[in-house]
Short mmCIF file of C-alpha atoms in Angstrom, two decimals:
data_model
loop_
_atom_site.label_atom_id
_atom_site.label_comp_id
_atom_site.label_asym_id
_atom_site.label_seq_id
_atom_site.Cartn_x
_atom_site.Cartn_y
_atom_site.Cartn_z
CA UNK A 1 169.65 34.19 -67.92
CA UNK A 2 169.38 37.68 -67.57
CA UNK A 3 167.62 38.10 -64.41
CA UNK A 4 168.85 40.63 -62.25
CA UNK A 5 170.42 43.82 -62.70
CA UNK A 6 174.50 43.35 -63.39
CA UNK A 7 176.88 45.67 -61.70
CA UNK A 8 179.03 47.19 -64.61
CA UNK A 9 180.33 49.90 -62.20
CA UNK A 10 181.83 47.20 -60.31
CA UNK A 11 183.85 46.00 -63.24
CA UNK A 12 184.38 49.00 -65.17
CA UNK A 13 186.19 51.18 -62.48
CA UNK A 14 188.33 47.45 -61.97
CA UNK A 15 189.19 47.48 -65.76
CA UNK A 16 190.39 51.52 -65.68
CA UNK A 17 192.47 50.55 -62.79
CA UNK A 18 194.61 48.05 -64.77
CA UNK A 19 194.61 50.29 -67.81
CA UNK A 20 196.03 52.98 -65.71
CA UNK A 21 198.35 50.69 -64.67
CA UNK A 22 199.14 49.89 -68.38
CA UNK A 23 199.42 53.09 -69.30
CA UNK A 24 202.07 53.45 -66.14
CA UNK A 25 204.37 50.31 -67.31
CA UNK A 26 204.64 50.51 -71.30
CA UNK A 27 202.23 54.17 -72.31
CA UNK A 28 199.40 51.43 -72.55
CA UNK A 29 198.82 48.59 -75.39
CA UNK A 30 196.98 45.20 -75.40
CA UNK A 31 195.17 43.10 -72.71
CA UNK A 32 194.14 40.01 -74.09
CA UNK A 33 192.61 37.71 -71.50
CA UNK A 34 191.02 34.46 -71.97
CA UNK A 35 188.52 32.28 -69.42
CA UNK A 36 189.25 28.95 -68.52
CA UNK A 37 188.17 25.89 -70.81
CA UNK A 38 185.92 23.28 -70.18
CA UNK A 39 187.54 19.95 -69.11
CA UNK A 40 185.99 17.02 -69.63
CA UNK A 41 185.74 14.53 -67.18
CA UNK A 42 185.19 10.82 -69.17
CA UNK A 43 183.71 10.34 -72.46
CA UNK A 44 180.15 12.11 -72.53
CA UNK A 45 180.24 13.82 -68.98
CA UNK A 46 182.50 17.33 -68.45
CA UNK A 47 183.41 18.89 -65.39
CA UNK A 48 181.19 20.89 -63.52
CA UNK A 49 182.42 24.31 -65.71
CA UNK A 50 184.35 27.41 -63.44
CA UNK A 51 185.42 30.17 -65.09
CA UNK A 52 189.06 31.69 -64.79
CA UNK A 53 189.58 33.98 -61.60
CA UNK A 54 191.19 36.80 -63.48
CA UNK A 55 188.82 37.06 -66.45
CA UNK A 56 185.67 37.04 -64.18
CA UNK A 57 187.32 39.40 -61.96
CA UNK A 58 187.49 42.31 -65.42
CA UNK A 59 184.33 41.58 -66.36
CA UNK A 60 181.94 39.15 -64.47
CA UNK A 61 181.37 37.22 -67.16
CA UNK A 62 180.85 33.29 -66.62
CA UNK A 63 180.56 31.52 -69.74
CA UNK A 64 183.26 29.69 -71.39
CA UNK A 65 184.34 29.88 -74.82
CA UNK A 66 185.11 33.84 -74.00
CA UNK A 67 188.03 36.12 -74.99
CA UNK A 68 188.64 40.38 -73.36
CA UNK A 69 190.38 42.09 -75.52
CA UNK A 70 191.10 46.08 -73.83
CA UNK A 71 193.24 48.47 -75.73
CA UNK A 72 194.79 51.24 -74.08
CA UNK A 73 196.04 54.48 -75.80
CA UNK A 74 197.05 57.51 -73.86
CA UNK A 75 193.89 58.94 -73.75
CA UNK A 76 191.15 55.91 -74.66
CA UNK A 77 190.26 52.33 -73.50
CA UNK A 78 188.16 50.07 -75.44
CA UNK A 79 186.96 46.86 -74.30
CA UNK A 80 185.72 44.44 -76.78
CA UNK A 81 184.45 40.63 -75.80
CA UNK A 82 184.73 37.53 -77.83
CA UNK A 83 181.95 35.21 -76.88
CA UNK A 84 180.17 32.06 -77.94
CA UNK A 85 177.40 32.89 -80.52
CA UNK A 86 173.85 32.26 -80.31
CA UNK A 87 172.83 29.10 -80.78
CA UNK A 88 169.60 27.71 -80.34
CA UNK A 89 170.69 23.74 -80.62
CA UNK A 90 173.01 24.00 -78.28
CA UNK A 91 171.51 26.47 -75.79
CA UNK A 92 168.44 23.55 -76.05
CA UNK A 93 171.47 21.23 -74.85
CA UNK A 94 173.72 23.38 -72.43
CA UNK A 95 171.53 26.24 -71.32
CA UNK A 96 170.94 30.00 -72.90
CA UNK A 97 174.05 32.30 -73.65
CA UNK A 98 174.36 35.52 -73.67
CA UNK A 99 175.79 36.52 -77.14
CA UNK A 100 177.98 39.04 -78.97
CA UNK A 101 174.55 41.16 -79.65
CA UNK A 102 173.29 41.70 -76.39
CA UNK A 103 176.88 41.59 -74.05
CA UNK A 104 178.13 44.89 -74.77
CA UNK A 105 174.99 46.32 -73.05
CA UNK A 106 174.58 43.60 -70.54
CA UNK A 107 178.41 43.50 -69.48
CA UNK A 108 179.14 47.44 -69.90
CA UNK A 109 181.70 46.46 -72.97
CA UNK A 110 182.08 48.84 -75.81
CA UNK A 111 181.64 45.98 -78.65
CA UNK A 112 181.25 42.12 -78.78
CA UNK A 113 181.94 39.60 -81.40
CA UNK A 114 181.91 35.96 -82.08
CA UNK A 115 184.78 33.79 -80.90
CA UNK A 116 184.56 32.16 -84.03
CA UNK A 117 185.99 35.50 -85.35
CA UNK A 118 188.61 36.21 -82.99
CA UNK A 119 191.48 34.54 -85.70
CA UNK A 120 190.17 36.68 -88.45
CA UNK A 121 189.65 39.73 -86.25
CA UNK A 122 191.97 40.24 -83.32
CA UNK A 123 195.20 41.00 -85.51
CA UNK A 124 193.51 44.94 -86.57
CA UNK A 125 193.01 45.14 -82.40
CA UNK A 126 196.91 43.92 -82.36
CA UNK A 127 198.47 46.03 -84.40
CA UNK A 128 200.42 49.33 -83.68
CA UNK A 129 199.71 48.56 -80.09
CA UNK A 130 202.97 49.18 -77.60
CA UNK A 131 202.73 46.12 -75.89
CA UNK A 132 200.83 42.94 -75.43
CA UNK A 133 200.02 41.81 -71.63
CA UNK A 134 198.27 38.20 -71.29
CA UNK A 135 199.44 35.31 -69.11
CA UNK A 136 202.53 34.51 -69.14
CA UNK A 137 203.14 31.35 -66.93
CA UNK A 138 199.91 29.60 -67.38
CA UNK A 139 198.85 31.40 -71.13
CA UNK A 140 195.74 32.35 -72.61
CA UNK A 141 196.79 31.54 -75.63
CA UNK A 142 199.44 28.66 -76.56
CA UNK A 143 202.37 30.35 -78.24
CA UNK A 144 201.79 28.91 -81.78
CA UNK A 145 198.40 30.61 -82.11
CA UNK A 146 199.52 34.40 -80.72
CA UNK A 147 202.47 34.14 -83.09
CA UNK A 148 200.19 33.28 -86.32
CA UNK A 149 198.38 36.24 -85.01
CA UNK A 150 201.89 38.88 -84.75
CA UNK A 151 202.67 37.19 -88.05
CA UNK A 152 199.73 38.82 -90.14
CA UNK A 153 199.96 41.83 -88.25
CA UNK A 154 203.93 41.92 -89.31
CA UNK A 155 202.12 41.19 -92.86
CA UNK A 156 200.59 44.03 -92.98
CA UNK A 157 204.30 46.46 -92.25
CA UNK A 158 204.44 47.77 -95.76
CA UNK A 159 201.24 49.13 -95.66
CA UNK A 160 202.67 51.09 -92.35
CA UNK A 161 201.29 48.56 -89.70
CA UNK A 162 203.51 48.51 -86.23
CA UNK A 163 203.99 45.09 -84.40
CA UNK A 164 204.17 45.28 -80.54
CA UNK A 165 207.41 44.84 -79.47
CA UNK A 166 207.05 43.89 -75.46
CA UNK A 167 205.22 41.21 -74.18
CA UNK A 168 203.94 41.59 -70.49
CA UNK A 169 202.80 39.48 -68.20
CA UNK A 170 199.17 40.73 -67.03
CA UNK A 171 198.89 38.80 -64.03
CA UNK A 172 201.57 40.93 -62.46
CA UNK A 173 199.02 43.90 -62.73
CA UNK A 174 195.83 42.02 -61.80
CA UNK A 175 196.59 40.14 -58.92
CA UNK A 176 198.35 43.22 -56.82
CA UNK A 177 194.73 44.60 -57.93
CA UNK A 178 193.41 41.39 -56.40
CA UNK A 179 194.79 41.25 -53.18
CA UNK A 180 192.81 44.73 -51.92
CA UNK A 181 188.96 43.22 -51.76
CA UNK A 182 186.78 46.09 -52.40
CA UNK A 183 183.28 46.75 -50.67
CA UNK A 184 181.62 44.25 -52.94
CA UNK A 185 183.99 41.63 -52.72
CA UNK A 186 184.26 41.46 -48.59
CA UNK A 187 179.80 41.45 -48.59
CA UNK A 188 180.31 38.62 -50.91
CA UNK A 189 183.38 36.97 -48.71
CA UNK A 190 181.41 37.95 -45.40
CA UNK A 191 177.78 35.62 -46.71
CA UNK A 192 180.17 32.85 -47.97
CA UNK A 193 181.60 32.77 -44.11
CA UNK A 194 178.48 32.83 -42.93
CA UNK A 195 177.40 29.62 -45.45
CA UNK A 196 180.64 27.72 -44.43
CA UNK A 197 180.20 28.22 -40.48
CA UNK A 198 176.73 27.05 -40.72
CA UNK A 199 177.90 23.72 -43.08
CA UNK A 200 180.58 22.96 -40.07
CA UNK A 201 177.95 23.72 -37.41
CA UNK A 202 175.40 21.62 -38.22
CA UNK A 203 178.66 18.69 -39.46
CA UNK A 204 179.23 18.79 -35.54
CA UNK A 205 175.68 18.58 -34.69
CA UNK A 206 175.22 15.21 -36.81
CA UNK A 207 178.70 13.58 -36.12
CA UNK A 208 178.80 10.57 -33.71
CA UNK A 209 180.58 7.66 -33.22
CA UNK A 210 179.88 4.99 -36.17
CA UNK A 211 179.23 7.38 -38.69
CA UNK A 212 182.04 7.91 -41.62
CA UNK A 213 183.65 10.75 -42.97
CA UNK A 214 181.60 10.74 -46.15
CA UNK A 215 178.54 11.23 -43.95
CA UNK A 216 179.39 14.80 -42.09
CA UNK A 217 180.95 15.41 -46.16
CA UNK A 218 177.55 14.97 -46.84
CA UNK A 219 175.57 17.21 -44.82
CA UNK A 220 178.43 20.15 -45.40
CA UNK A 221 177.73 19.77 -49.08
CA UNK A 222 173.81 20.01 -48.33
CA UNK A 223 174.36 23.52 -46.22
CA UNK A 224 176.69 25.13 -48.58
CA UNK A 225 173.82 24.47 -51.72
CA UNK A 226 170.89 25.32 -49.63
CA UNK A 227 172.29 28.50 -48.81
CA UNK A 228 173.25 29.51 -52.31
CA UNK A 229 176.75 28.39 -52.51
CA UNK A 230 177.56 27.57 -55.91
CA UNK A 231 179.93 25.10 -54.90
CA UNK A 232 182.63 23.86 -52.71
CA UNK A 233 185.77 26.44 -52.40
CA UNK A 234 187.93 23.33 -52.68
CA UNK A 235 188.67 19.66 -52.12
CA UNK A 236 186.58 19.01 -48.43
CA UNK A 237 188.63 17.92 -45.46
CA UNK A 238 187.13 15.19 -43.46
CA UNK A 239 189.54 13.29 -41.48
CA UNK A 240 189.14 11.20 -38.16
CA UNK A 241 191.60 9.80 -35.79
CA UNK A 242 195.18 9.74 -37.41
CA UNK A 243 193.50 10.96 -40.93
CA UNK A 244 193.75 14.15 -39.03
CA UNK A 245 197.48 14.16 -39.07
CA UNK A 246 197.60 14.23 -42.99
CA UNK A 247 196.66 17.25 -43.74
CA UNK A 248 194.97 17.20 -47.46
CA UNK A 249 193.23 14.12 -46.38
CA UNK A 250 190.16 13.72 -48.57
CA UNK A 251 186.38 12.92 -47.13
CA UNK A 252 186.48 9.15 -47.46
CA UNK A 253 184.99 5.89 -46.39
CA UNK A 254 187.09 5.81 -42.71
CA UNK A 255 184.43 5.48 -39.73
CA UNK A 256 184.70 8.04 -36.78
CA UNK A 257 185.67 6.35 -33.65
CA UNK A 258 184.56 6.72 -29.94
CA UNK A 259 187.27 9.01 -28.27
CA UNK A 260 188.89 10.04 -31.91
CA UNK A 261 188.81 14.08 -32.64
CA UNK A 262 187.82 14.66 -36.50
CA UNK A 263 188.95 17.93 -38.43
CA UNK A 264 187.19 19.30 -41.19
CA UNK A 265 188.69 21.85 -43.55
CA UNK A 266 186.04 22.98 -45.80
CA UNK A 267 184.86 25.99 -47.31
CA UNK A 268 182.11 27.18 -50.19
CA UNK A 269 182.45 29.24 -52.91
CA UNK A 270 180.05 32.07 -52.99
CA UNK A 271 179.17 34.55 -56.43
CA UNK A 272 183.35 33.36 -57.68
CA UNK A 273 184.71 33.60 -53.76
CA UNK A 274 186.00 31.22 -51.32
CA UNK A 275 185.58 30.83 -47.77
CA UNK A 276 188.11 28.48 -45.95
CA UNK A 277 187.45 27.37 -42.21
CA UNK A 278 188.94 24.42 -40.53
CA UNK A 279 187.11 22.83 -36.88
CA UNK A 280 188.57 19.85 -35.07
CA UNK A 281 186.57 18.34 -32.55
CA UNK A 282 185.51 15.04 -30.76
CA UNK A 283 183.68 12.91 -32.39
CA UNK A 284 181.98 11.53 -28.88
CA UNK A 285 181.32 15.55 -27.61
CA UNK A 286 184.27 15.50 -25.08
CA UNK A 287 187.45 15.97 -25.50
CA UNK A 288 189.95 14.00 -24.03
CA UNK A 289 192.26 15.49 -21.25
CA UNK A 290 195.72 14.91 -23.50
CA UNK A 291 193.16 16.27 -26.63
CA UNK A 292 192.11 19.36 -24.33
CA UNK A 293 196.15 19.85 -23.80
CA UNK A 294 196.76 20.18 -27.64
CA UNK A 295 193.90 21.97 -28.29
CA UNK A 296 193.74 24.73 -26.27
CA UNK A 297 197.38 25.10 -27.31
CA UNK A 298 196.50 25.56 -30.82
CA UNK A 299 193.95 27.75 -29.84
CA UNK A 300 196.06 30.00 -27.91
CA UNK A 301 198.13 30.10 -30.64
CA UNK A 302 195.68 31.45 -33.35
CA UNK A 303 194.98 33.98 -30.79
CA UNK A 304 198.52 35.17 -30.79
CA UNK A 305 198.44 35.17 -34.75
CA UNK A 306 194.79 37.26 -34.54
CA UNK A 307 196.42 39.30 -32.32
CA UNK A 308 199.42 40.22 -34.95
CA UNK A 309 196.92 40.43 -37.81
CA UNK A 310 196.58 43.89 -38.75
CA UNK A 311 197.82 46.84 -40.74
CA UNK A 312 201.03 48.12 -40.13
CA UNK A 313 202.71 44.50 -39.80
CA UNK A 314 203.78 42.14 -42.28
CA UNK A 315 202.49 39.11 -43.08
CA UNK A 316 205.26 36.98 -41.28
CA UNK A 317 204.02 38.56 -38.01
CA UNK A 318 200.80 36.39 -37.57
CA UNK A 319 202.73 33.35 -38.06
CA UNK A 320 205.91 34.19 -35.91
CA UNK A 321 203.35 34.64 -33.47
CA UNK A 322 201.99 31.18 -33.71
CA UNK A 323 205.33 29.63 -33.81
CA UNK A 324 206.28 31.11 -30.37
CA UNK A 325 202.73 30.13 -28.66
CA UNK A 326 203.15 26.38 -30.48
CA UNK A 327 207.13 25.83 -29.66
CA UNK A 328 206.83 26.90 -26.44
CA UNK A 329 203.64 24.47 -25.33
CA UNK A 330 205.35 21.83 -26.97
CA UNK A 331 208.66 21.79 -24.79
CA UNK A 332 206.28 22.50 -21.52
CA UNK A 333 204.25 19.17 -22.89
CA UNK A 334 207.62 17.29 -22.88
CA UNK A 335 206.74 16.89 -26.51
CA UNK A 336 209.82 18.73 -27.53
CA UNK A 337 212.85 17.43 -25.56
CA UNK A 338 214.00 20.21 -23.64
CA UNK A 339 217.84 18.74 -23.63
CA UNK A 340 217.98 19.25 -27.11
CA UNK A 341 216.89 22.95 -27.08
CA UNK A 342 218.35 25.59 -24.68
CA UNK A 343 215.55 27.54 -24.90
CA UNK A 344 212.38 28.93 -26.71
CA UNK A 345 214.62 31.07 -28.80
CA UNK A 346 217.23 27.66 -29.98
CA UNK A 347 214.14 25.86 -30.13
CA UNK A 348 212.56 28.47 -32.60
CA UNK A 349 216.37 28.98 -34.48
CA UNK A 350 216.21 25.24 -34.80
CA UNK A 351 212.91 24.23 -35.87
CA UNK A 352 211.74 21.78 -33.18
CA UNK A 353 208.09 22.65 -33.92
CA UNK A 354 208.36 21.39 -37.71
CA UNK A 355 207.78 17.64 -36.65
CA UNK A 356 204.81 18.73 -35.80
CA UNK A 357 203.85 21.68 -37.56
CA UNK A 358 204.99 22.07 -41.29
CA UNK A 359 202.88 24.23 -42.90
CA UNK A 360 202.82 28.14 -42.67
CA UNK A 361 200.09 30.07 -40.28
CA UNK A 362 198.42 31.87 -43.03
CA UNK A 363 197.37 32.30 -47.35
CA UNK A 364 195.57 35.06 -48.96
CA UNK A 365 192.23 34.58 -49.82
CA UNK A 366 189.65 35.68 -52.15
CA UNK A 367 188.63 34.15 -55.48
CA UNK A 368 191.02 31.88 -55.49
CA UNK A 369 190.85 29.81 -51.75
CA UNK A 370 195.17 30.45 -51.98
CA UNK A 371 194.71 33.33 -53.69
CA UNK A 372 197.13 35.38 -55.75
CA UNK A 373 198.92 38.44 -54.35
CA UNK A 374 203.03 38.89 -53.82
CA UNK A 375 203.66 37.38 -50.03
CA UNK A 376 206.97 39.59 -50.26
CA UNK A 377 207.09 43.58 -50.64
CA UNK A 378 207.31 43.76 -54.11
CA UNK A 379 209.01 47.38 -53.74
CA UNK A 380 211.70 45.80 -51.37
CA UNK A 381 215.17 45.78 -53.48
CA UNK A 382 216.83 43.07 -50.64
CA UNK A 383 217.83 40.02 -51.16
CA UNK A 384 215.66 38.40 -49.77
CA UNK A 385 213.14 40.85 -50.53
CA UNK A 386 211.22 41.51 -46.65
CA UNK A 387 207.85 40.24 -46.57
CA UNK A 388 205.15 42.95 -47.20
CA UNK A 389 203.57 44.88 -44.61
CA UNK A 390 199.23 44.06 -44.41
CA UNK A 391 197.08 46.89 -45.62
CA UNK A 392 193.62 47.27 -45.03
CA UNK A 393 191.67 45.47 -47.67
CA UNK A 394 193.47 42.52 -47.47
CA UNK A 395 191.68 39.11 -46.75
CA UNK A 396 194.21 35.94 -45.25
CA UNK A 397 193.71 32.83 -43.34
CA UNK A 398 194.95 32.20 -39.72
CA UNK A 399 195.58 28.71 -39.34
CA UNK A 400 197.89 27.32 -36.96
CA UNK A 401 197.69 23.41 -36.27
CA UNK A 402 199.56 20.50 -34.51
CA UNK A 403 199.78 17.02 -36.04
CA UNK A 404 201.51 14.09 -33.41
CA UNK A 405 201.93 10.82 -35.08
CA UNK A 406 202.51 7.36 -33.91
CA UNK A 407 205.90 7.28 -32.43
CA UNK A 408 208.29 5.47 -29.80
CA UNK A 409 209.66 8.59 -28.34
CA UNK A 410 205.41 10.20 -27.68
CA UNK A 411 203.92 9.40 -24.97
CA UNK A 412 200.76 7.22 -26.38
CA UNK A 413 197.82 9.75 -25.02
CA UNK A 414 199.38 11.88 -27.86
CA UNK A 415 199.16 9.59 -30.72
CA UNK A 416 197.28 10.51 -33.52
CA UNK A 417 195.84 13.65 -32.47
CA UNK A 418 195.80 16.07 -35.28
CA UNK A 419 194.01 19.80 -34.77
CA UNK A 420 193.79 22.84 -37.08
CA UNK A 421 191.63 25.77 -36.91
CA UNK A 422 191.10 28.06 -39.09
CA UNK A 423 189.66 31.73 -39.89
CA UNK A 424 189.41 33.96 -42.12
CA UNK A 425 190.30 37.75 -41.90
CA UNK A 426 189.75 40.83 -43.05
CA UNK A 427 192.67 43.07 -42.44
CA UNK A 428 191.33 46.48 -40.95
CA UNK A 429 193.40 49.33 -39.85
CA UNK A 430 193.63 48.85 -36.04
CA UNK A 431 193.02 45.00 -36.11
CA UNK A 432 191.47 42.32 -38.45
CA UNK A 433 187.90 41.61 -38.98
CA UNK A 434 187.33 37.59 -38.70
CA UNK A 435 184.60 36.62 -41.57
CA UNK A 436 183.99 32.73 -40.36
CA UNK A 437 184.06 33.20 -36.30
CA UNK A 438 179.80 32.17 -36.27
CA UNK A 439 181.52 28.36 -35.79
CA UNK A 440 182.09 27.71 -32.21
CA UNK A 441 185.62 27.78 -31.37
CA UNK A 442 186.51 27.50 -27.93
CA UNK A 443 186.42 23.70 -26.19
CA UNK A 444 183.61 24.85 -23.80
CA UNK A 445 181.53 26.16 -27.33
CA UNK A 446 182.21 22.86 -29.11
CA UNK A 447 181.06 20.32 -26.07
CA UNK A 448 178.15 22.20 -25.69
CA UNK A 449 176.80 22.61 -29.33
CA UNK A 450 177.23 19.08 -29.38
CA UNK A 451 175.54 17.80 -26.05
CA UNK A 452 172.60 19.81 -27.04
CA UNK A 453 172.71 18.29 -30.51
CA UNK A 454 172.92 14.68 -29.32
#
């Protein structure tokens, strides 16, 4: 319900942005962009209902059932919202809704109507328009029901009614807007940090041996929801002894073990944006001398990757970084055979690390926990294009992470340890900004947060 003021600035200036951008590719036309459906989950129970990244991001709206339609001429924008109608039944069932009356005031729109409508309606907004942009890939609308729409406005040519003759992808346009957070989407970014460091926190100050990973699930789940997270940012990661070493490993019913690490990758979702941080530690409160070894490796390799995180670089640096730190403590570990590999160079030109580090140092972040946003310079005519240089604005993980499984050529004080850590930062203009460093870190941090906890 209506019960605190909305920001329409916030969304307004976001929607003029993409209609000058409109304007810029085709002299303007036809946004339509719809929010994501409900989904069901069995029989009489749905899904807990999200709304679609994009849409929310134009106009903050949450509901579903909801259609933006913006035209752009060269001189005017008008924004008109179809929404679910007011319905007393069903807001008695599902909760209160807005409405087509009272959203163009609420939301800052210039006119609302039913979605019920939107069949009966939309073709007038459609026609003589340049071009249409909705989704392309994943579209708003399935291709049957946007062409029964182009077919009445094609109905109406004798009466001197243009049909659009481009069709654009709009989530070309929205997610380059995306990937700069403005001022109110890093406050929003910083508090969900802040939630997720204090979720892993207090996970490390309950773990102990005999507990299982659905318990220190549990009490991450309880922070994030006291604090005003809305929900989790994605799928928790609770994994203990060689769980650790696969890396989307679900929260499950697996018991944490004396002398066993445990990594948790978990993150909430704050107001529509994600936090993402990633601990490993031991489940007894000290780490092992081989576990010290691998972490403080990792460790020194997210430093590296900090250290390379800021504007004027690309987005390959932080992770080239990494690579060197990881490749080369590997081969001095003996866990790279150094016969094999001249040196840290042929080791890096022939991917030693990968058996034990396959994934890449860093995503974007934002609404999305990978959020959207071109990895490669989208200007660059190469082939391959050359990855894009960071700007300030930008939000991305820095995750590096070792993973040693069970095998006859590792020695056995190695086996099964798997460690990631992860943090998430703002890209300033001398250096990053890290959003999620209130989680201790360092080996000396962990053992004592969890010695006074015990």
């Amino acid at each position: 319900m209506m019960n605190q003021p909305f920001p329409q600035d916030i969304y307004a200036k976001r929607r003029q942005r993409l209609a000058i951008s409109m304007r810029e590719k085709s002299g303007g036309g036809i946004l339509i962009l719809e929010t994501a459906a409900e989904v069901y989950r069995n029989r009489d129970s749905d899904f807990p209902y999200r709304h679609d990244s994009d849409f929310y991001y134009l106009t903050g709206f949450n509901e579903p059932g909801a259609t933006l339609v913006m035209t752009v001429s060269p001189k005017e924008v008008h924004t008109h919202l179809f929404c679910r109608p007011k319905d007393l039944e069903r807001e008695i069932w599902d909760g209160w809704r807005l409405g087509p009356e009272a959203a163009p005031q609420y939301l800052g729109l210039d006119s609302a109507e039913s979605i019920e409508k939107i069949d009966a309606l939309i073709p007038a907004y459609i026609e003589n328009q340049r071009a249409i942009y909705t989704r392309m890939i994943q579209g708003s609308f399935d291709s049957a029901q946007l062409n029964q729409w182009l077919k009445k406005v094609k109905a109406g040519a004798r009466n001197g009614s243009a049909t659009p003759e481009v069709l654009f992808d709009a989530e070309a346009l929205i997610h380059e807007m995306r990937l700069f957070k403005d001022a109110h989407e890093i406050d929003i970014m910083r508090r969900a940090g802040k939630i997720a460091a204090a979720g892993h926190i207090r996970a490390m100050q309950h773990a102990k041996p005999g507990l299982h990973e659905y318990h220190l699930e549990a009490e991450l789940l309880h922070t994030f929801r006291y604090n005003g997270a809305q929900s989790v940012a994605y799928n928790t990661i609770v994994a203990g002894g060689a769980n650790a070493c696969v890396l989307h490993h679900r929260a499950g019913h697996a018991q944490l073990k004396d002398g066993d690490l445990c990594l948790i990758d978990a993150g909430c979702e704050l107001d529509g944006y994600a936090s993402d941080i990633t601990r490993t530690f031991p489940v007894n409160g000290k780490f092992t001398g081989p576990q010290k070894a691998i972490y403080e490796l990792v460790l020194a390799s997210q430093y590296a990757a900090i250290e390379k995180t800021k504007a004027g670089l690309d987005f390959q640096a932080p992770h080239e970084a990494a690579l060197r730190v990881l490749t080369q403590g590997l081969m001095d570990l003996g866990l790279i055979n150094k016969k094999e590999t001249a040196d840290l160079d042929n080791a890096l030109e022939l991917k030693a690390y990968q058996r034990f580090y396959m994934h890449r140092t860093s995503h974007w972040l934002g609404m999305d926990v990978h959020d959207v946003g071109e990895y490669r310079d989208p200007q660059s005519s190469t082939n391959p294009r050359s990855w894009r240089l960071l700007e300030p604005g930008m939000v991305l993980t820095i995750e590096p992470g070792l993973y040693i499984r069970k095998a006859d050529d590792i020695h056995a004080d190695y086996w099964d340890i798997g460690i990631r850590i992860e943090d998430d930062a703002l890209v300033t203009n001398d250096a990053c900004d890290l959003l999620s460093r209130e989680v201790p870190v360092s080996i000396e941090e962990i053992e004592y947060l969890m010695k006074q906890s015990s």
